[in-house]
Amino acid sequence: KAGVTQTPRYLIKTRGQQVTLSCSPISGHRSVSWYQQTPGQGLQFLFEYFSETQRNKGNFPGRFSGRQFSNSRSEMNVSTLELGDSALYLCASSLGTSGRAEETQYFGPGTRLLVL
Amino acid sequence: GESVGLHLPTLSVQEGDNSIINCAYSNSASDYFIWYKQESGKGPQFIIDIRSNMDKRQGQRVTVLLNKTVKHLSLQIAATQPGDSAVYFCAEIGGNQFYFGTGTSLTVIP
């Protein structure tokens, strides 16, 4: 079974631009969560999608948004990029059916975003 | 151990020695804990988990210890191998929310 895939793997943008990242979960998984990873803050939860609906949300500004498609693939969008948005963006998939955070999450390799 | 500072804590061990990585968690209501391993260029990988009603759990070459009194979690790796070199971080789950530590960088010296 293929793992979680994320595209693109690397991205360079400039301040003020917007970016869209993509995540394809493991086949059969319906929950996709997004995280931002930086050296100083570690992993921080952005949001979780299940069955095309945002089920949980972290404490990030409205510039960060996401969506999920009927095939469970998910995208996240960051508008009006800031230098501090430079990070590794990870997505993780799980079955999602229990609705509990304890379900085992499988992480993708991440998209490394650099904002200049 | 875990740190919220700008610099990742580091641990260097000789191949074959045991490694101990520590994590202090903050939420006394957290009832589930996970250790992850993250190799360079890869996403985090689940290693072992433990629930708050346990104080020790063993896996293959890894042991997790939980001390709820002082809110401390540790990961012990027996007979550390070069392939164990990675960043290790803990996660606490409470109220259906994940909270992650910043991680410890483990380097195994051949």
mmCIF file of C-alpha atoms in Angstrom:
data_model
loop_
_atom_site.group_PDB
_atom_site.id
_atom_site.type_symbol
_atom_site.label_atom_id
_atom_site.label_comp_id
_atom_site.label_asym_id
_atom_site.label_seq_id
_atom_site.Cartn_x
_atom_site.Cartn_y
_atom_site.Cartn_z
ATOM 1 C CA LYS A 1 0.000 0.000 0.000
ATOM 2 C CA ALA A 2 1.436 3.384 -0.973
ATOM 3 C CA GLY A 3 2.200 5.805 1.821
ATOM 4 C CA VAL A 4 1.171 9.407 2.233
ATOM 5 C CA THR A 5 2.456 11.570 -0.599
ATOM 6 C CA GLN A 6 2.916 15.317 -0.645
ATOM 7 C CA THR A 7 3.608 17.647 -3.533
ATOM 8 C CA PRO A 8 5.635 19.607 -4.165
ATOM 9 C CA ARG A 9 8.540 18.563 -1.950
ATOM 10 C CA TYR A 10 10.240 21.951 -2.077
ATOM 11 C CA LEU A 11 8.920 25.406 -2.806
ATOM 12 C CA ILE A 12 10.342 28.912 -2.811
ATOM 13 C CA LYS A 13 7.992 31.877 -2.686
ATOM 14 C CA THR A 14 8.252 35.571 -1.932
ATOM 15 C CA ARG A 15 6.427 37.587 0.676
ATOM 16 C CA GLY A 16 2.867 38.422 -0.262
ATOM 17 C CA GLN A 17 2.417 35.479 -2.602
ATOM 18 C CA GLN A 18 0.106 32.588 -1.956
ATOM 19 C CA VAL A 19 0.846 28.876 -2.063
ATOM 20 C CA THR A 20 -1.117 25.632 -2.365
ATOM 21 C CA LEU A 21 0.226 22.346 -1.051
ATOM 22 C CA SER A 22 -1.224 18.938 -1.825
ATOM 23 C CA CYS A 23 -1.513 15.731 0.176
ATOM 24 C CA SER A 24 -2.709 12.306 -0.932
ATOM 25 C CA PRO A 25 -3.527 10.038 2.015
ATOM 26 C CA ILE A 26 -3.101 6.315 2.277
ATOM 27 C CA SER A 27 -5.818 4.494 0.362
ATOM 28 C CA GLY A 28 -8.828 3.995 2.605
ATOM 29 C CA HIS A 29 -7.881 6.752 5.021
ATOM 30 C CA ARG A 30 -10.465 9.477 5.312
ATOM 31 C CA SER A 31 -8.810 11.840 7.770
ATOM 32 C CA VAL A 32 -6.040 14.218 6.761
ATOM 33 C CA SER A 33 -4.306 16.494 9.255
ATOM 34 C CA TRP A 34 -1.869 19.275 8.462
ATOM 35 C CA TYR A 35 1.036 20.402 10.622
ATOM 36 C CA GLN A 36 3.651 23.124 10.475
ATOM 37 C CA GLN A 37 7.108 22.140 11.682
ATOM 38 C CA THR A 38 9.768 24.711 12.548
ATOM 39 C CA PRO A 39 12.995 24.260 14.536
ATOM 40 C CA GLY A 40 11.860 26.541 17.322
ATOM 41 C CA GLN A 41 8.231 25.513 17.681
ATOM 42 C CA GLY A 42 8.268 21.864 16.677
ATOM 43 C CA LEU A 43 5.114 20.429 15.172
ATOM 44 C CA GLN A 44 2.054 22.601 15.411
ATOM 45 C CA PHE A 45 -1.382 21.420 14.402
ATOM 46 C CA LEU A 46 -3.065 23.403 11.642
ATOM 47 C CA PHE A 47 -6.305 21.547 10.941
ATOM 48 C CA GLU A 48 -7.886 18.185 10.273
ATOM 49 C CA TYR A 49 -10.282 17.233 7.520
ATOM 50 C CA PHE A 50 -12.603 14.260 7.468
ATOM 51 C CA SER A 51 -15.158 13.507 4.766
ATOM 52 C CA GLU A 52 -14.560 16.883 3.100
ATOM 53 C CA THR A 53 -15.280 18.791 6.327
ATOM 54 C CA GLN A 54 -12.903 20.536 8.683
ATOM 55 C CA ARG A 55 -13.247 18.615 11.933
ATOM 56 C CA ASN A 56 -10.556 20.238 14.087
ATOM 57 C CA LYS A 57 -8.606 23.452 13.875
ATOM 58 C CA GLY A 58 -5.450 24.746 15.529
ATOM 59 C CA ASN A 59 -4.523 28.308 16.416
ATOM 60 C CA PHE A 60 -3.343 29.656 13.087
ATOM 61 C CA PRO A 61 -4.540 32.841 11.374
ATOM 62 C CA GLY A 62 -7.149 32.783 8.637
ATOM 63 C CA ARG A 63 -4.413 33.045 6.006
ATOM 64 C CA PHE A 64 -4.062 29.298 6.458
ATOM 65 C CA SER A 65 -6.913 27.330 4.956
ATOM 66 C CA GLY A 66 -7.531 23.901 3.601
ATOM 67 C CA ARG A 67 -9.985 21.664 1.895
ATOM 68 C CA GLN A 68 -10.574 18.015 1.224
ATOM 69 C CA PHE A 69 -11.926 16.380 -1.875
ATOM 70 C CA SER A 70 -14.271 13.438 -2.223
ATOM 71 C CA ASN A 71 -11.314 11.103 -2.832
ATOM 72 C CA SER A 72 -9.849 12.254 0.537
ATOM 73 C CA ARG A 73 -6.997 14.143 -1.097
ATOM 74 C CA SER A 74 -6.407 17.428 0.662
ATOM 75 C CA GLU A 75 -4.898 20.782 -0.130
ATOM 76 C CA MET A 76 -3.799 23.562 2.137
ATOM 77 C CA ASN A 77 -3.430 27.159 1.072
ATOM 78 C CA VAL A 78 -1.473 29.958 2.638
ATOM 79 C CA SER A 79 -2.251 33.446 1.387
ATOM 80 C CA THR A 80 -0.195 36.626 1.767
ATOM 81 C CA LEU A 81 2.935 34.717 2.728
ATOM 82 C CA GLU A 82 5.173 36.041 5.482
ATOM 83 C CA LEU A 83 8.819 35.247 6.182
ATOM 84 C CA GLY A 84 7.744 33.370 9.305
ATOM 85 C CA ASP A 85 5.740 30.938 7.216
ATOM 86 C CA SER A 86 8.972 29.274 6.123
ATOM 87 C CA ALA A 87 8.655 25.761 7.496
ATOM 88 C CA LEU A 88 8.180 22.108 6.731
ATOM 89 C CA TYR A 89 4.495 21.416 6.181
ATOM 90 C CA LEU A 90 3.504 17.878 6.997
ATOM 91 C CA CYS A 91 0.297 16.063 6.393
ATOM 92 C CA ALA A 92 -0.754 12.897 8.137
ATOM 93 C CA SER A 93 -3.541 10.514 7.312
ATOM 94 C CA SER A 94 -5.538 8.131 9.465
ATOM 95 C CA LEU A 95 -8.680 6.082 9.124
ATOM 96 C CA GLY A 96 -10.556 8.855 10.887
ATOM 97 C CA THR A 97 -13.586 6.773 11.719
ATOM 98 C CA SER A 98 -13.166 6.894 15.504
ATOM 99 C CA GLY A 99 -12.862 10.670 15.571
ATOM 100 C CA ARG A 100 -10.247 10.311 18.280
ATOM 101 C CA ALA A 101 -6.808 11.899 18.155
ATOM 102 C CA GLU A 102 -5.316 8.592 19.294
ATOM 103 C CA GLU A 103 -5.803 6.954 15.926
ATOM 104 C CA THR A 104 -2.419 6.150 14.437
ATOM 105 C CA GLN A 105 -1.347 8.852 12.028
ATOM 106 C CA TYR A 106 0.924 8.185 9.081
ATOM 107 C CA PHE A 107 2.968 11.156 8.008
ATOM 108 C CA GLY A 108 4.058 12.168 4.554
ATOM 109 C CA PRO A 109 7.595 13.435 3.802
ATOM 110 C CA GLY A 110 6.485 17.051 3.942
ATOM 111 C CA THR A 111 6.740 20.105 1.732
ATOM 112 C CA ARG A 112 9.573 22.449 2.609
ATOM 113 C CA LEU A 113 8.480 26.029 1.997
ATOM 114 C CA LEU A 114 10.941 28.884 1.937
ATOM 115 C CA VAL A 115 9.563 32.414 1.886
ATOM 116 C CA LEU A 116 12.008 35.101 0.753
ATOM 117 C CA GLY B 1 15.466 16.579 26.820
ATOM 118 C CA GLU B 2 12.714 18.568 25.168
ATOM 119 C CA SER B 3 13.097 22.276 24.756
ATOM 120 C CA VAL B 4 11.047 25.117 23.397
ATOM 121 C CA GLY B 5 14.192 27.086 22.595
ATOM 122 C CA LEU B 6 15.676 27.776 19.190
ATOM 123 C CA HIS B 7 18.308 25.041 19.419
ATOM 124 C CA LEU B 8 17.437 21.389 19.261
ATOM 125 C CA PRO B 9 18.861 19.407 22.196
ATOM 126 C CA THR B 10 21.405 16.896 21.003
ATOM 127 C CA LEU B 11 22.541 13.528 22.252
ATOM 128 C CA SER B 12 25.544 11.619 20.957
ATOM 129 C CA VAL B 13 26.025 7.978 21.843
ATOM 130 C CA GLN B 14 28.474 5.285 20.860
ATOM 131 C CA GLU B 15 27.132 2.495 18.704
ATOM 132 C CA GLY B 16 26.035 -0.367 20.912
ATOM 133 C CA ASP B 17 25.370 1.807 23.961
ATOM 134 C CA ASN B 18 21.898 2.518 25.316
ATOM 135 C CA SER B 19 20.256 5.882 24.642
ATOM 136 C CA ILE B 20 17.833 7.734 26.882
ATOM 137 C CA ILE B 21 15.810 10.621 25.475
ATOM 138 C CA ASN B 22 13.664 12.678 27.804
ATOM 139 C CA CYS B 23 10.499 14.695 27.410
ATOM 140 C CA ALA B 24 8.666 16.901 29.875
ATOM 141 C CA TYR B 25 4.991 17.326 29.118
ATOM 142 C CA SER B 26 2.782 20.095 30.344
ATOM 143 C CA ASN B 27 -0.830 18.952 30.464
ATOM 144 C CA SER B 28 -1.677 16.823 33.490
ATOM 145 C CA ALA B 29 -4.908 15.812 31.724
ATOM 146 C CA SER B 30 -3.013 14.184 28.845
ATOM 147 C CA ASP B 31 -3.818 10.500 28.804
ATOM 148 C CA TYR B 32 -1.943 9.186 25.801
ATOM 149 C CA PHE B 33 1.651 9.669 24.719
ATOM 150 C CA ILE B 34 3.579 8.794 21.591
ATOM 151 C CA TRP B 35 7.231 8.822 20.634
ATOM 152 C CA TYR B 36 8.102 9.633 17.021
ATOM 153 C CA LYS B 37 11.317 9.263 15.057
ATOM 154 C CA GLN B 38 12.044 11.671 12.226
ATOM 155 C CA GLU B 39 14.917 11.017 9.872
ATOM 156 C CA SER B 40 16.324 13.719 7.672
ATOM 157 C CA GLY B 41 14.038 14.448 4.720
ATOM 158 C CA LYS B 42 11.239 12.268 6.026
ATOM 159 C CA GLY B 43 8.074 12.693 7.999
ATOM 160 C CA PRO B 44 7.722 11.526 11.614
ATOM 161 C CA GLN B 45 7.376 7.801 12.137
ATOM 162 C CA PHE B 46 5.505 6.222 15.056
ATOM 163 C CA ILE B 47 7.810 4.303 17.421
ATOM 164 C CA ILE B 48 5.868 3.449 20.544
ATOM 165 C CA ASP B 49 2.954 4.719 22.591
ATOM 166 C CA ILE B 50 1.808 4.516 26.196
ATOM 167 C CA ARG B 51 -1.404 5.309 28.007
ATOM 168 C CA SER B 52 -1.559 7.170 31.296
ATOM 169 C CA ASN B 53 -2.695 4.076 33.194
ATOM 170 C CA MET B 54 0.713 2.494 32.530
ATOM 171 C CA ASP B 55 4.198 3.499 33.635
ATOM 172 C CA LYS B 56 6.245 1.341 31.294
ATOM 173 C CA ARG B 57 5.864 -0.203 27.882
ATOM 174 C CA GLN B 58 8.377 -2.159 25.855
ATOM 175 C CA GLY B 59 8.794 -2.627 22.152
ATOM 176 C CA GLN B 60 11.547 -3.990 20.029
ATOM 177 C CA ARG B 61 14.747 -2.411 21.462
ATOM 178 C CA VAL B 62 12.701 0.514 22.781
ATOM 179 C CA THR B 63 11.119 1.166 26.164
ATOM 180 C CA VAL B 64 8.955 4.103 27.149
ATOM 181 C CA LEU B 65 8.694 5.169 30.776
ATOM 182 C CA LEU B 66 5.996 7.481 32.064
ATOM 183 C CA ASN B 67 6.194 9.347 35.361
ATOM 184 C CA LYS B 68 2.915 11.158 35.821
ATOM 185 C CA THR B 69 3.940 12.637 39.157
ATOM 186 C CA VAL B 70 6.581 14.830 37.540
ATOM 187 C CA LYS B 71 5.019 14.790 34.045
ATOM 188 C CA HIS B 72 8.031 13.168 32.493
ATOM 189 C CA LEU B 73 8.343 10.733 29.626
ATOM 190 C CA SER B 74 11.473 8.947 28.476
ATOM 191 C CA LEU B 75 12.450 6.777 25.545
ATOM 192 C CA GLN B 76 15.157 4.205 26.013
ATOM 193 C CA ILE B 77 16.817 2.656 22.978
ATOM 194 C CA ALA B 78 18.867 -0.455 23.651
ATOM 195 C CA ALA B 79 22.043 -1.239 21.705
ATOM 196 C CA THR B 80 21.821 1.922 19.646
ATOM 197 C CA GLN B 81 22.622 1.495 15.958
ATOM 198 C CA PRO B 82 23.674 4.023 13.283
ATOM 199 C CA GLY B 83 20.197 3.743 11.775
ATOM 200 C CA ASP B 84 18.790 5.160 15.001
ATOM 201 C CA SER B 85 20.311 8.562 14.218
ATOM 202 C CA ALA B 86 17.350 10.912 13.874
ATOM 203 C CA VAL B 87 15.281 13.495 15.699
ATOM 204 C CA TYR B 88 13.016 12.007 18.360
ATOM 205 C CA PHE B 89 10.064 13.840 19.804
ATOM 206 C CA CYS B 90 7.189 13.059 22.054
ATOM 207 C CA ALA B 91 3.543 13.914 21.631
ATOM 208 C CA GLU B 92 0.904 14.169 24.333
ATOM 209 C CA ILE B 93 -2.772 13.791 23.579
ATOM 210 C CA GLY B 94 -5.362 15.309 25.832
ATOM 211 C CA GLY B 95 -8.850 16.531 25.068
ATOM 212 C CA ASN B 96 -8.521 15.102 21.563
ATOM 213 C CA GLN B 97 -5.670 17.522 20.826
ATOM 214 C CA PHE B 98 -2.069 16.724 19.957
ATOM 215 C CA TYR B 99 0.801 18.633 21.553
ATOM 216 C CA PHE B 100 4.288 17.934 20.245
ATOM 217 C CA GLY B 101 7.688 18.541 21.777
ATOM 218 C CA THR B 102 10.412 20.137 19.681
ATOM 219 C CA GLY B 103 12.585 17.049 19.694
ATOM 220 C CA THR B 104 16.038 15.752 20.518
ATOM 221 C CA SER B 105 18.607 15.041 17.835
ATOM 222 C CA LEU B 106 20.300 11.674 18.379
ATOM 223 C CA THR B 107 23.641 10.998 16.699
ATOM 224 C CA VAL B 108 25.116 7.525 16.845
ATOM 225 C CA ILE B 109 28.885 7.396 16.616
ATOM 226 C CA PRO B 110 30.136 4.250 14.841
#
